[in-house]
PDB file of C-alpha atoms in Angstrom:
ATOM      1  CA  UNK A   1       0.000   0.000   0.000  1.00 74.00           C
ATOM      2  CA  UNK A   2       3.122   2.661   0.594  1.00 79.00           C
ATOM      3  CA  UNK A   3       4.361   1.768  -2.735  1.00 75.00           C
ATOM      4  CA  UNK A   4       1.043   2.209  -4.152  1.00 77.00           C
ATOM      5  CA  UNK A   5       0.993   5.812  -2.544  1.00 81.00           C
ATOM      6  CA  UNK A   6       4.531   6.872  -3.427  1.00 79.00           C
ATOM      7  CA  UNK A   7       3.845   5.823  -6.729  1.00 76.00           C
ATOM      8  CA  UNK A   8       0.873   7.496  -7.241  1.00 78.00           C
ATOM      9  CA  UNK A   9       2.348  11.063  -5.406  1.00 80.00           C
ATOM     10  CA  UNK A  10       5.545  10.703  -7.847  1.00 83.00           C
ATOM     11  CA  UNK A  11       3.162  10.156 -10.734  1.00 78.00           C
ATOM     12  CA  UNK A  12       0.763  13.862  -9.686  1.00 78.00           C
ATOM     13  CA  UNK A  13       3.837  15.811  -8.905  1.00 80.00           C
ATOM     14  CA  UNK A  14       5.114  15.225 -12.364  1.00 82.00           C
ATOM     15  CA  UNK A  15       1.943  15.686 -14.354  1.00 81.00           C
ATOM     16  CA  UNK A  16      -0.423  19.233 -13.901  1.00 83.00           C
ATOM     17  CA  UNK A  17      -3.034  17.418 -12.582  1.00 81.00           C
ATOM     18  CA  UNK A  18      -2.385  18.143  -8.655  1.00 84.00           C
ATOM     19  CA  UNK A  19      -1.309  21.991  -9.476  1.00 87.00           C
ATOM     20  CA  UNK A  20      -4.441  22.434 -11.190  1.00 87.00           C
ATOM     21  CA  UNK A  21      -6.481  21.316  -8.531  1.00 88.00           C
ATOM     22  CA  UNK A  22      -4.214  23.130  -5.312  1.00 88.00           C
ATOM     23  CA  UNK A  23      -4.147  26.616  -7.872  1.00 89.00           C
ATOM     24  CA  UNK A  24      -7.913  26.617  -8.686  1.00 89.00           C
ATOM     25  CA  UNK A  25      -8.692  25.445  -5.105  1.00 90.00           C
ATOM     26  CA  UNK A  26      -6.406  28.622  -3.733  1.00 90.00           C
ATOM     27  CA  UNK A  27      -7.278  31.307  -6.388  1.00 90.00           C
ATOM     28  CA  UNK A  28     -11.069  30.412  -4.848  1.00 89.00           C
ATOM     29  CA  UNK A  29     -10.166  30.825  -1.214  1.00 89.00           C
ATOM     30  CA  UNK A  30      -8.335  33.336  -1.936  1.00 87.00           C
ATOM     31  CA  UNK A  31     -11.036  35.654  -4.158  1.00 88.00           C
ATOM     32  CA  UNK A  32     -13.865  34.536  -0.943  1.00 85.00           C
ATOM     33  CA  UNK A  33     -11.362  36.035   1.631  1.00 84.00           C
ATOM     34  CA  UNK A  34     -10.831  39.108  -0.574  1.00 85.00           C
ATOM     35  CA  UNK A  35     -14.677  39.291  -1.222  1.00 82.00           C
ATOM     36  CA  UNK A  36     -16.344  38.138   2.747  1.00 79.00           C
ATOM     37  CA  UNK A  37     -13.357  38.884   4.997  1.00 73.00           C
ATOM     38  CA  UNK A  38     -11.698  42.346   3.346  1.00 75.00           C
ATOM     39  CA  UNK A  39     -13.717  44.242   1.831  1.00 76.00           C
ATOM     40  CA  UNK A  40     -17.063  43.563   3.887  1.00 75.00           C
ATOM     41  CA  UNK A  41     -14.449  43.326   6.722  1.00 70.00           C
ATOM     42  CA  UNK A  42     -16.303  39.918   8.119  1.00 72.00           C
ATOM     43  CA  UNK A  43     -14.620  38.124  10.642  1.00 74.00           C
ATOM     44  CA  UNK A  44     -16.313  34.567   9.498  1.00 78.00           C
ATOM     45  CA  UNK A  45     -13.737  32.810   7.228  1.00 82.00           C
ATOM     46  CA  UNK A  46     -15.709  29.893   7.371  1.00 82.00           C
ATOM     47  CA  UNK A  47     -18.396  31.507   4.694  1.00 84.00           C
ATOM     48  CA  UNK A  48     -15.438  31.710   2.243  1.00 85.00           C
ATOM     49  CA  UNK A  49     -15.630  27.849   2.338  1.00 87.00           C
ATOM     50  CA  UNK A  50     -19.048  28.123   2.296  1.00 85.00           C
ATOM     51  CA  UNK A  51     -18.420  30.029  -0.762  1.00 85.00           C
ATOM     52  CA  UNK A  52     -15.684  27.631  -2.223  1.00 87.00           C
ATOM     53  CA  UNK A  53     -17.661  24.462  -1.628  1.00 87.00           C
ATOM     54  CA  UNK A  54     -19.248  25.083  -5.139  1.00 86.00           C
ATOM     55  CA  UNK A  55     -15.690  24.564  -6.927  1.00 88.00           C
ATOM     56  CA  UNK A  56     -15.787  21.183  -5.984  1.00 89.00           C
ATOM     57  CA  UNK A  57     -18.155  20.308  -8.876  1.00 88.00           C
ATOM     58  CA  UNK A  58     -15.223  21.000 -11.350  1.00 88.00           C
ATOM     59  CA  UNK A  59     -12.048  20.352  -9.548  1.00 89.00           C
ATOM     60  CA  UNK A  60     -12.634  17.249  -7.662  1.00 91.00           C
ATOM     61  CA  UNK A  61     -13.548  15.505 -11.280  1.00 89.00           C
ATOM     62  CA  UNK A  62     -10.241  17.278 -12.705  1.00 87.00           C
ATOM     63  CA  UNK A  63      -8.459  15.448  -9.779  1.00 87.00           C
ATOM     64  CA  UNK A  64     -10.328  11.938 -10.168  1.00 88.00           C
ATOM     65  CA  UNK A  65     -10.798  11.210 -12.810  1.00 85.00           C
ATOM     66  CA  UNK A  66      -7.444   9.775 -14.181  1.00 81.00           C
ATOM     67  CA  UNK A  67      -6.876   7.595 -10.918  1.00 83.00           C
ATOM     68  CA  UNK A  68      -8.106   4.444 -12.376  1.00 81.00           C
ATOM     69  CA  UNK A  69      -9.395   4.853 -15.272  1.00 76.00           C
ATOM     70  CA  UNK A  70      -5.900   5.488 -16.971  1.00 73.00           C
ATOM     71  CA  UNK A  71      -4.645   2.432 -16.038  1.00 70.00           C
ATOM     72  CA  UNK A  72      -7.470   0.378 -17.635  1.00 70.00           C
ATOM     73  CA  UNK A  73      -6.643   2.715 -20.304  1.00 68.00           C
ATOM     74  CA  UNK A  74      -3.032   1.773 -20.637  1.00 65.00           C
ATOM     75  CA  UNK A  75      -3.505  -1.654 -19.047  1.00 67.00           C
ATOM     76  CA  UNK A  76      -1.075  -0.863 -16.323  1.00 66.00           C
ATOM     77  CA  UNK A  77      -4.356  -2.020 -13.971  1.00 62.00           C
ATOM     78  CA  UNK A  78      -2.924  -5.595 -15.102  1.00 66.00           C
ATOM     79  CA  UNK A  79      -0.048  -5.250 -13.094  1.00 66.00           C
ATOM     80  CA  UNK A  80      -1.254  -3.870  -9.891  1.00 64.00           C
ATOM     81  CA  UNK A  81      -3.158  -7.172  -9.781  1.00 62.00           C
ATOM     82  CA  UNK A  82       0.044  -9.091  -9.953  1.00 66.00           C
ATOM     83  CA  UNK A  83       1.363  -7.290  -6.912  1.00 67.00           C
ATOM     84  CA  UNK A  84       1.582  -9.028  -3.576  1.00 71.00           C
ATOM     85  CA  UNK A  85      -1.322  -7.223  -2.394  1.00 74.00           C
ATOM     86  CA  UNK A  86      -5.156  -6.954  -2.048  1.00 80.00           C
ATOM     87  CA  UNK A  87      -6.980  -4.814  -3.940  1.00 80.00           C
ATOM     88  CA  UNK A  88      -7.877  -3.092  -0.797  1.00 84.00           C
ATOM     89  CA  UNK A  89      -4.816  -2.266  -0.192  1.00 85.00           C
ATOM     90  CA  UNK A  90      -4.087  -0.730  -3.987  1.00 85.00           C
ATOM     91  CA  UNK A  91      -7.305   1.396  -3.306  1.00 88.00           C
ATOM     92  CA  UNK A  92      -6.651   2.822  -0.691  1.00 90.00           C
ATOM     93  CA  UNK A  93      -3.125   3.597  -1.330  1.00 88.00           C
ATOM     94  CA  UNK A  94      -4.336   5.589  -4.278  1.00 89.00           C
ATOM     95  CA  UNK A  95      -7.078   7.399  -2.172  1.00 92.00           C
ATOM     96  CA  UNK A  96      -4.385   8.841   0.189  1.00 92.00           C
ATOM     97  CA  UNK A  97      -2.662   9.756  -2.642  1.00 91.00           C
ATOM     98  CA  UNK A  98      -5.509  12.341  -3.796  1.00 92.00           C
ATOM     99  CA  UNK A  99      -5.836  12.980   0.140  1.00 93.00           C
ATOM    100  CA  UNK A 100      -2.357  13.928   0.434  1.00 92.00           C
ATOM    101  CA  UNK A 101      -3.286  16.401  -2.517  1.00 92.00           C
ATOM    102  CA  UNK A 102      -6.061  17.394  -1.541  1.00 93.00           C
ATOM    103  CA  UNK A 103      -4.632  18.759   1.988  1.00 93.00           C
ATOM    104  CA  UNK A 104      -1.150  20.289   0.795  1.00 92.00           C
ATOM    105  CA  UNK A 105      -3.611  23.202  -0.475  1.00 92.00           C
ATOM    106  CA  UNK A 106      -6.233  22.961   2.686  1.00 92.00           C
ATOM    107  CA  UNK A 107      -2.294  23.295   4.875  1.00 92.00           C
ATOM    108  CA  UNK A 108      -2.189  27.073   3.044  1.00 92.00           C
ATOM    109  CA  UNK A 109      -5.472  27.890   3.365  1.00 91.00           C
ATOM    110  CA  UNK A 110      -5.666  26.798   7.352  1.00 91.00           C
ATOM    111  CA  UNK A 111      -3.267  30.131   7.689  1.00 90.00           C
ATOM    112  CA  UNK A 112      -5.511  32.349   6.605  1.00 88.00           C
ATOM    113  CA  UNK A 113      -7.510  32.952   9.804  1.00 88.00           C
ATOM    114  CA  UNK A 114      -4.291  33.111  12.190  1.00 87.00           C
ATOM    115  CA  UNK A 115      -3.852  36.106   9.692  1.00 84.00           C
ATOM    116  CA  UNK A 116      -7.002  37.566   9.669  1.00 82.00           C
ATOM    117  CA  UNK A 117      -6.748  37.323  13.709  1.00 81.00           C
ATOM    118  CA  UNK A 118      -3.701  39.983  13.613  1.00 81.00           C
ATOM    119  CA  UNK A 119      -6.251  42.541  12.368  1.00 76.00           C
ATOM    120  CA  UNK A 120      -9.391  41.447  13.965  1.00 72.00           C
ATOM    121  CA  UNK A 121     -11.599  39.140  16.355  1.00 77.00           C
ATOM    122  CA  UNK A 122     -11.689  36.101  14.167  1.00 77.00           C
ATOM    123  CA  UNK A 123     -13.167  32.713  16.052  1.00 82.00           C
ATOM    124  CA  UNK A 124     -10.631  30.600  15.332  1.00 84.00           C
ATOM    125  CA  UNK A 125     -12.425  27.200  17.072  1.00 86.00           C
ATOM    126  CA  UNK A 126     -15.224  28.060  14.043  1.00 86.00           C
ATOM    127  CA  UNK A 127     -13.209  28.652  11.199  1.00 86.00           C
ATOM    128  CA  UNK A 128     -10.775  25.553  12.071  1.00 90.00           C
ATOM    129  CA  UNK A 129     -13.527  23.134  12.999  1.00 89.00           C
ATOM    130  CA  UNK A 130     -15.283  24.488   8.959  1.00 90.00           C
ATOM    131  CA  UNK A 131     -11.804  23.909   7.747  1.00 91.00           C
ATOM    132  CA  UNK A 132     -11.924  20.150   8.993  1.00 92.00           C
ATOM    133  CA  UNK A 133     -15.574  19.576   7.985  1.00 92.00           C
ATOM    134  CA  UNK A 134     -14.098  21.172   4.882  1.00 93.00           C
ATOM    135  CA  UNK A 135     -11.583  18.733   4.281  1.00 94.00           C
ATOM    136  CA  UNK A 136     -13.862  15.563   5.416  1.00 94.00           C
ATOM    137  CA  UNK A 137     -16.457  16.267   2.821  1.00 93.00           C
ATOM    138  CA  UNK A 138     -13.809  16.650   0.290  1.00 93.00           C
ATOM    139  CA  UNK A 139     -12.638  13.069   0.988  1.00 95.00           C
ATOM    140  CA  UNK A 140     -16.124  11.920   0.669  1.00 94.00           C
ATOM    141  CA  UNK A 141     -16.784  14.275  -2.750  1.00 94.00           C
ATOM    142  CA  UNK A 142     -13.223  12.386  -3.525  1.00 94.00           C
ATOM    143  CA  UNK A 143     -14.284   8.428  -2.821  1.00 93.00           C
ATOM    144  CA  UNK A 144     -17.314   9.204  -5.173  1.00 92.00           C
ATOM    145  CA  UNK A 145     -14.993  10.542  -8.227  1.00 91.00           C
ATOM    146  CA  UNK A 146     -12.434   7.458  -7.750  1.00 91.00           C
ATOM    147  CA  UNK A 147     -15.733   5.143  -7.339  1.00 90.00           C
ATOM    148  CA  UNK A 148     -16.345   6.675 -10.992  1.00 88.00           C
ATOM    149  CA  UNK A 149     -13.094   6.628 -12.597  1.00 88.00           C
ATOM    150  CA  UNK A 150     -12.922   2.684 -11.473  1.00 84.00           C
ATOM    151  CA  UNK A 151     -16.289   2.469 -13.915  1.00 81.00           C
ATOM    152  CA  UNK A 152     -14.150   3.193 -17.193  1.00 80.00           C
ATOM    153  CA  UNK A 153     -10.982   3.909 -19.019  1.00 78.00           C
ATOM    154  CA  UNK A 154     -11.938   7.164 -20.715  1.00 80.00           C
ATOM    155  CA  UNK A 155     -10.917   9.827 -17.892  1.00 81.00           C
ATOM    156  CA  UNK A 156     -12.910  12.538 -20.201  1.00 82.00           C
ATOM    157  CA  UNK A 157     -16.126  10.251 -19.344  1.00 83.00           C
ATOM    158  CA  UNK A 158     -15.111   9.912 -15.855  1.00 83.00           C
ATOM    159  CA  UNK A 159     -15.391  13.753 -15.121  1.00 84.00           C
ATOM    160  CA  UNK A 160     -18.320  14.067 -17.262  1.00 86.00           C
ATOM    161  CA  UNK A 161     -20.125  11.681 -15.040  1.00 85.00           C
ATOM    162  CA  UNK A 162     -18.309  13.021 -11.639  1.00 88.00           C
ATOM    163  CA  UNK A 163     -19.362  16.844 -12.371  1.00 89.00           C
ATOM    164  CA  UNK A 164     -23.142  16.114 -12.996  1.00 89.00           C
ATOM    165  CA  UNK A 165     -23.492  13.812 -10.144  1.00 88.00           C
ATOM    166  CA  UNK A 166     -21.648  16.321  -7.473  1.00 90.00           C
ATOM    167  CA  UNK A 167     -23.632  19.288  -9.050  1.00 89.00           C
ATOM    168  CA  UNK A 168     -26.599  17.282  -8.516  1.00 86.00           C
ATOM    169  CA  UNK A 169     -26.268  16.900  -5.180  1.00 86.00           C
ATOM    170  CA  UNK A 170     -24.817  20.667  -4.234  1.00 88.00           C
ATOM    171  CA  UNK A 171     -27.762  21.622  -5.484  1.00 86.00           C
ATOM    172  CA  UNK A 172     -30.228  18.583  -4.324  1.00 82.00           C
ATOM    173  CA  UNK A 173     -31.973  20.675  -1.463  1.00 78.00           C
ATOM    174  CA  UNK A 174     -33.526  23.378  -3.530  1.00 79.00           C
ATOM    175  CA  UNK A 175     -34.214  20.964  -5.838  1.00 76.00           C
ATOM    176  CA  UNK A 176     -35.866  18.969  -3.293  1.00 74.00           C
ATOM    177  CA  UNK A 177     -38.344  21.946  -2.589  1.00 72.00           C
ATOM    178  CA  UNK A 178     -39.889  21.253  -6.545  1.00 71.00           C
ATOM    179  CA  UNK A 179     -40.160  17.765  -6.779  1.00 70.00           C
ATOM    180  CA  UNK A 180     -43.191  15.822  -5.652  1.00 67.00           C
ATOM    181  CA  UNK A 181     -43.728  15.701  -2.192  1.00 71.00           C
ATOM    182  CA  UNK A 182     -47.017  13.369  -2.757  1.00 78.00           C
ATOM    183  CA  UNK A 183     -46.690   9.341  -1.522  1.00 79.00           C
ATOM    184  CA  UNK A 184     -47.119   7.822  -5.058  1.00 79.00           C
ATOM    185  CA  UNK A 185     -44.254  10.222  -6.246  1.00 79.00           C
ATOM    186  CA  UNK A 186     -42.242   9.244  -3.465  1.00 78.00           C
ATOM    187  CA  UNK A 187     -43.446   5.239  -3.770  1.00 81.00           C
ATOM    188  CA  UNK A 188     -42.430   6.171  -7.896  1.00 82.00           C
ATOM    189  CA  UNK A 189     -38.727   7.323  -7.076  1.00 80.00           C
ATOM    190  CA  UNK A 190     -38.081   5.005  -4.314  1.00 81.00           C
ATOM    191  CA  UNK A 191     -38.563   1.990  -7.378  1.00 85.00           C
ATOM    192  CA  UNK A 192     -36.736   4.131  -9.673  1.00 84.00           C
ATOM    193  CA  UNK A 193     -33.617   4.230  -7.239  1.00 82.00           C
ATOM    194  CA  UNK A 194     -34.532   0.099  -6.601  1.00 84.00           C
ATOM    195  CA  UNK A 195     -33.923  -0.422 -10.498  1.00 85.00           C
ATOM    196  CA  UNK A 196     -30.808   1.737 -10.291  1.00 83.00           C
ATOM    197  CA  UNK A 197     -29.292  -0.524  -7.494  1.00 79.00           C
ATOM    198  CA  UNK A 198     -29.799  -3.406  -9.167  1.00 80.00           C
ATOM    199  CA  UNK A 199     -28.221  -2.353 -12.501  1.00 80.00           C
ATOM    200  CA  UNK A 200     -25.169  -1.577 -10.088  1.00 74.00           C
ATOM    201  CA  UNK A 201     -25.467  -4.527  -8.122  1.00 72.00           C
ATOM    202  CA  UNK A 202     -25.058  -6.311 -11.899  1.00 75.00           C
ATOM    203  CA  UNK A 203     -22.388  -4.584 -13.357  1.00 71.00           C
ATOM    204  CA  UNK A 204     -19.930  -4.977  -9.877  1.00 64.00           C
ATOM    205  CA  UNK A 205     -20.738  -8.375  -9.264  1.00 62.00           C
ATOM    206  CA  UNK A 206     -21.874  -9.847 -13.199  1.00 68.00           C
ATOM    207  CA  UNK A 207     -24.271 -11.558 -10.896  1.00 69.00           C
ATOM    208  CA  UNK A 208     -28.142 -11.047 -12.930  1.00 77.00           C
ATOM    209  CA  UNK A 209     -29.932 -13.551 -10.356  1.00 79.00           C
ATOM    210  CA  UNK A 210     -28.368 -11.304  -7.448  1.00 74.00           C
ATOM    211  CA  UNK A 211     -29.502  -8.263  -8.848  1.00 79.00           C
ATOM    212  CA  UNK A 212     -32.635  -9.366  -9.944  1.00 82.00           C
ATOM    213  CA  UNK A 213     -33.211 -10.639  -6.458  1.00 84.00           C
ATOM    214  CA  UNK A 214     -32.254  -7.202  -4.726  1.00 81.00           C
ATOM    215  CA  UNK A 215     -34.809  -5.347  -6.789  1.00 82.00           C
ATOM    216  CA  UNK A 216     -37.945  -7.395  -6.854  1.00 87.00           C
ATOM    217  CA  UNK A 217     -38.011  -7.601  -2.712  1.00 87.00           C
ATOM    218  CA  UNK A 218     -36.841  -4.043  -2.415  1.00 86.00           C
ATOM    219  CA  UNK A 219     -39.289  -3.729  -5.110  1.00 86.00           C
ATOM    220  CA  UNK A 220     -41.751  -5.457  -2.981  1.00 88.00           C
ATOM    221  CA  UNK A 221     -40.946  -4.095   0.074  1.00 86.00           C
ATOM    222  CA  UNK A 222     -41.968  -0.318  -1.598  1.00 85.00           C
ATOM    223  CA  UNK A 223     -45.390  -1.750  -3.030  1.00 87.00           C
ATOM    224  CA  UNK A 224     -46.538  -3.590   0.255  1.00 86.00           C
ATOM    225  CA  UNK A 225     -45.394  -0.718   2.454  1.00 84.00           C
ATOM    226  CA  UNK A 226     -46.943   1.837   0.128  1.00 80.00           C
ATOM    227  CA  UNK A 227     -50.881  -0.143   0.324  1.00 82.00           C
ATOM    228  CA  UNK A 228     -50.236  -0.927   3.961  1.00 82.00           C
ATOM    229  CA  UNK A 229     -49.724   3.240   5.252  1.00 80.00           C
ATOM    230  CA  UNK A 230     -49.341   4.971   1.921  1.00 77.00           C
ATOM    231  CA  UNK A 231     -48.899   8.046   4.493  1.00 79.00           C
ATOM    232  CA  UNK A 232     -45.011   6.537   5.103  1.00 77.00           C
ATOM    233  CA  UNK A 233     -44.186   8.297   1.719  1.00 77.00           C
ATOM    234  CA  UNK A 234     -45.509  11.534   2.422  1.00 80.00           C
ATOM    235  CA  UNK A 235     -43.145  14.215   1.874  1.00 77.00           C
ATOM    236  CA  UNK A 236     -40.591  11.438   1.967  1.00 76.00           C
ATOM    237  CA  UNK A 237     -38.805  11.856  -1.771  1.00 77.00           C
ATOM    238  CA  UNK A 238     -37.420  15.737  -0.566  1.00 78.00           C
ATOM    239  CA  UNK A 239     -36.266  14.478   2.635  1.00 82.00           C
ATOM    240  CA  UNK A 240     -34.152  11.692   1.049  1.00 80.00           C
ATOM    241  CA  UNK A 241     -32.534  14.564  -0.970  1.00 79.00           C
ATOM    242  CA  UNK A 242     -32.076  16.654   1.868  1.00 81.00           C
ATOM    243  CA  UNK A 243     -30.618  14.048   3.935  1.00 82.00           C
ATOM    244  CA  UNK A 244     -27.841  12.567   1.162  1.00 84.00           C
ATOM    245  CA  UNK A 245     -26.675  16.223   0.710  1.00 86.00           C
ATOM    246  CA  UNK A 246     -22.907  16.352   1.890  1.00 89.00           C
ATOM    247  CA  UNK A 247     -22.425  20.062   0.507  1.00 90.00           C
ATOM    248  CA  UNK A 248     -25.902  20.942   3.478  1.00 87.00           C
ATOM    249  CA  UNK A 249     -24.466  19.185   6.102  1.00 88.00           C
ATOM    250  CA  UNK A 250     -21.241  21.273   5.824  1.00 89.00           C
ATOM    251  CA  UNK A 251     -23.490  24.642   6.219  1.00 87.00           C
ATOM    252  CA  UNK A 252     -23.847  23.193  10.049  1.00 87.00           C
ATOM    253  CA  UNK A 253     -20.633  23.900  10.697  1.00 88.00           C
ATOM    254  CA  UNK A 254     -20.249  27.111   8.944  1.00 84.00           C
ATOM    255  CA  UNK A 255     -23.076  28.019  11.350  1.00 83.00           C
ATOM    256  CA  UNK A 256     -20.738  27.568  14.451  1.00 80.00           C
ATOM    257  CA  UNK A 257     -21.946  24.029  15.274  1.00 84.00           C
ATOM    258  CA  UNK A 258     -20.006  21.067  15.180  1.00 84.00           C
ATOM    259  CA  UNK A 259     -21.857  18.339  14.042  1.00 85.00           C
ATOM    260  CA  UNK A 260     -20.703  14.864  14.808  1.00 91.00           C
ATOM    261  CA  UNK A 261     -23.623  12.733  13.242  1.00 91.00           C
ATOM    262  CA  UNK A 262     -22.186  14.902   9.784  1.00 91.00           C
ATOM    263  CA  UNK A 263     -18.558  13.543  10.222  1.00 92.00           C
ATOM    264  CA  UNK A 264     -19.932   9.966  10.620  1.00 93.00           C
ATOM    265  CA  UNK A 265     -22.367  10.100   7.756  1.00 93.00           C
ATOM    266  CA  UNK A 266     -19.201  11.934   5.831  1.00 94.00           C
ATOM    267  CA  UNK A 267     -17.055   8.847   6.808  1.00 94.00           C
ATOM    268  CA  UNK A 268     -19.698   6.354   6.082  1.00 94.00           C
ATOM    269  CA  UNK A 269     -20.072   7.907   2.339  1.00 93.00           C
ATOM    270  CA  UNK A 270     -16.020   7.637   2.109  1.00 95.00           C
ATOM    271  CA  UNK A 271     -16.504   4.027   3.353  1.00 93.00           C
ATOM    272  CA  UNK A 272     -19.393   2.810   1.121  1.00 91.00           C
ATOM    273  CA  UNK A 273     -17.725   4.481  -2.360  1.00 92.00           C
ATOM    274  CA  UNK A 274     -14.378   2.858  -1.573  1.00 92.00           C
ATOM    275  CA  UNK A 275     -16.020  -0.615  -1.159  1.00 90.00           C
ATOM    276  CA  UNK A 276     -17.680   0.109  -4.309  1.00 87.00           C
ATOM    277  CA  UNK A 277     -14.134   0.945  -6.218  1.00 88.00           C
ATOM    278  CA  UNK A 278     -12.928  -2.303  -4.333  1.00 87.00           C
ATOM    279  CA  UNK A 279     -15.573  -4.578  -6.184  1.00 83.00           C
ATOM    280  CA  UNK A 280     -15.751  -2.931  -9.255  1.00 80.00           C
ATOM    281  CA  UNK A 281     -11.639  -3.356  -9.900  1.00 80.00           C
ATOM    282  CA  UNK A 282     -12.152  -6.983  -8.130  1.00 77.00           C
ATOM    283  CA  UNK A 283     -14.988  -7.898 -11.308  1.00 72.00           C
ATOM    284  CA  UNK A 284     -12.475  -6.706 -13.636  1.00 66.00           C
ATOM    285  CA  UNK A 285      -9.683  -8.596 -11.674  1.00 62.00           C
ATOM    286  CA  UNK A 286     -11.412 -11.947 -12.123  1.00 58.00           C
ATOM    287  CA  UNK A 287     -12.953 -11.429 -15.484  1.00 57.00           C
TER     288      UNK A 287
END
């Protein structure tokens, strides 16, 4: 797994890729600050993360999307599974890689408020704690793009997919205010999103009885529970989207509070999408 990650840093410190990423990611901090905490002389620097959290939609795919899917491209994949170690362990050495990117430009940034303290009353325990929650949904935003870039070997394709599906769900609670709120929309999307899993579940695991299984009882489980208490689904479609949002839970801290039930749901995310990678390199291990 070291070898995995010192390979992988060697490879982004020779190409653009990581000075891309750290140079948008700074220019954006750094126009916020000039914008919230200069010249409207606020003492918050967490809003200029609030404010930054929307260039994730373009640089996290720019940083992502070549982390597997160029070596299906090249077939260098064919070697990592020769290696004396799990595909786990190849994973995750590439996911610290892109962590260890990702924070060299979040180390910067944390100086800002120690700067913005000489001239003013900053709250540091705020804008630090923002800065963590910061870099915690980042990792999360991150496991989704390498979960993607793990799906194919054309890195333009990759990001395509990555940017739609993070802008999708930056922007999935004021989208959940205009989508049906009614229980047979709800019951509708909640089938939808069975079908979806079990198109998944079929391309990780090549498995058609497995998925088939997965979505007739979830399936099943949505029809029986919808003519049992069709009042379950009320409403229930816009709090779904509410609740996967990673870029609302991240306003909680901005607002001064530090929310622990965000980091775990943050970790779980990072958690799940890594598994995901795991399989979907393992199906093209043993096919």
């Amino acid at each position: 797994m070291i070898a995995v990650l010192k390979h992988e840093l060697s490879n982004y410190f020779h190409s653009l890729t990581s000075y891309i990423f750290g140079a948008f990611l700074l220019a954006f901090v750094g126009i916020g600050a000039m914008v919230y905490n200069i010249q409207q002389a606020v003492a918050n620097f967490e809003y200029v993360l609030s404010f930054v959290s929307l260039v994730f939609v373009v640089i996290i795919p720019i940083l992502t999307m070549r982390v597997i899917a160029e070596e299906r491209k090249l077939k260098t994949d064919q070697l990592l599974y020769s290696l004396p170690i799990t595909t786990t362990q190849v994973v995750i050495g590439k996911y610290l890689a892109l962590l260890v990117i990702y924070l060299i430009p979040l180390c910067i940034v944390s100086i800002y408020p120690l700067i913005f303290a000489q001239y003013g009353e900053v709250y540091l325990l705020t804008s630090y704690g923002s800065i963590v929650a910061f870099f915690i949904m980042g990792a999360a935003l991150i496991s989704i793009g390498t979960f993607i870039s793990s799906l194919t070997e054309n890195q333009g394709f990759a990001a395509g997919i990555a940017i739609p599906v993070i802008l999708l769900n930056y922007y999935s609670v004021s989208l959940a205010e205009h989508v049906s709120a009614t229980a047979l929309g709800s019951a509708i999307a909640l089938c939808v999103l069975c079908g979806l899993l079990g198109v998944v579940i079929r391309f990780l695991t090549k498995n058609e009885n497995l998925a088939y299984g997965v979505f007739f009882v979830l399936f099943a489980a949505v029809c029986i529970t919808y003519y049992i208490d069709s009042a379950v689904f009320e409403g229930l479609l816009p709090k779904i989207m509410t609740k996967l949002s990673l870029f609302e839970r991240f306003y909680t801290f901005v607002s001064g509070i530090f929310d622990i039930t965000a980091i775990v749901y943050y970790l779980t995310v990072i958690g799940f999408f890594l598994f995901l990678t795991v399989q979907s390199l393992e199906k093209r291990r043993y096919n």
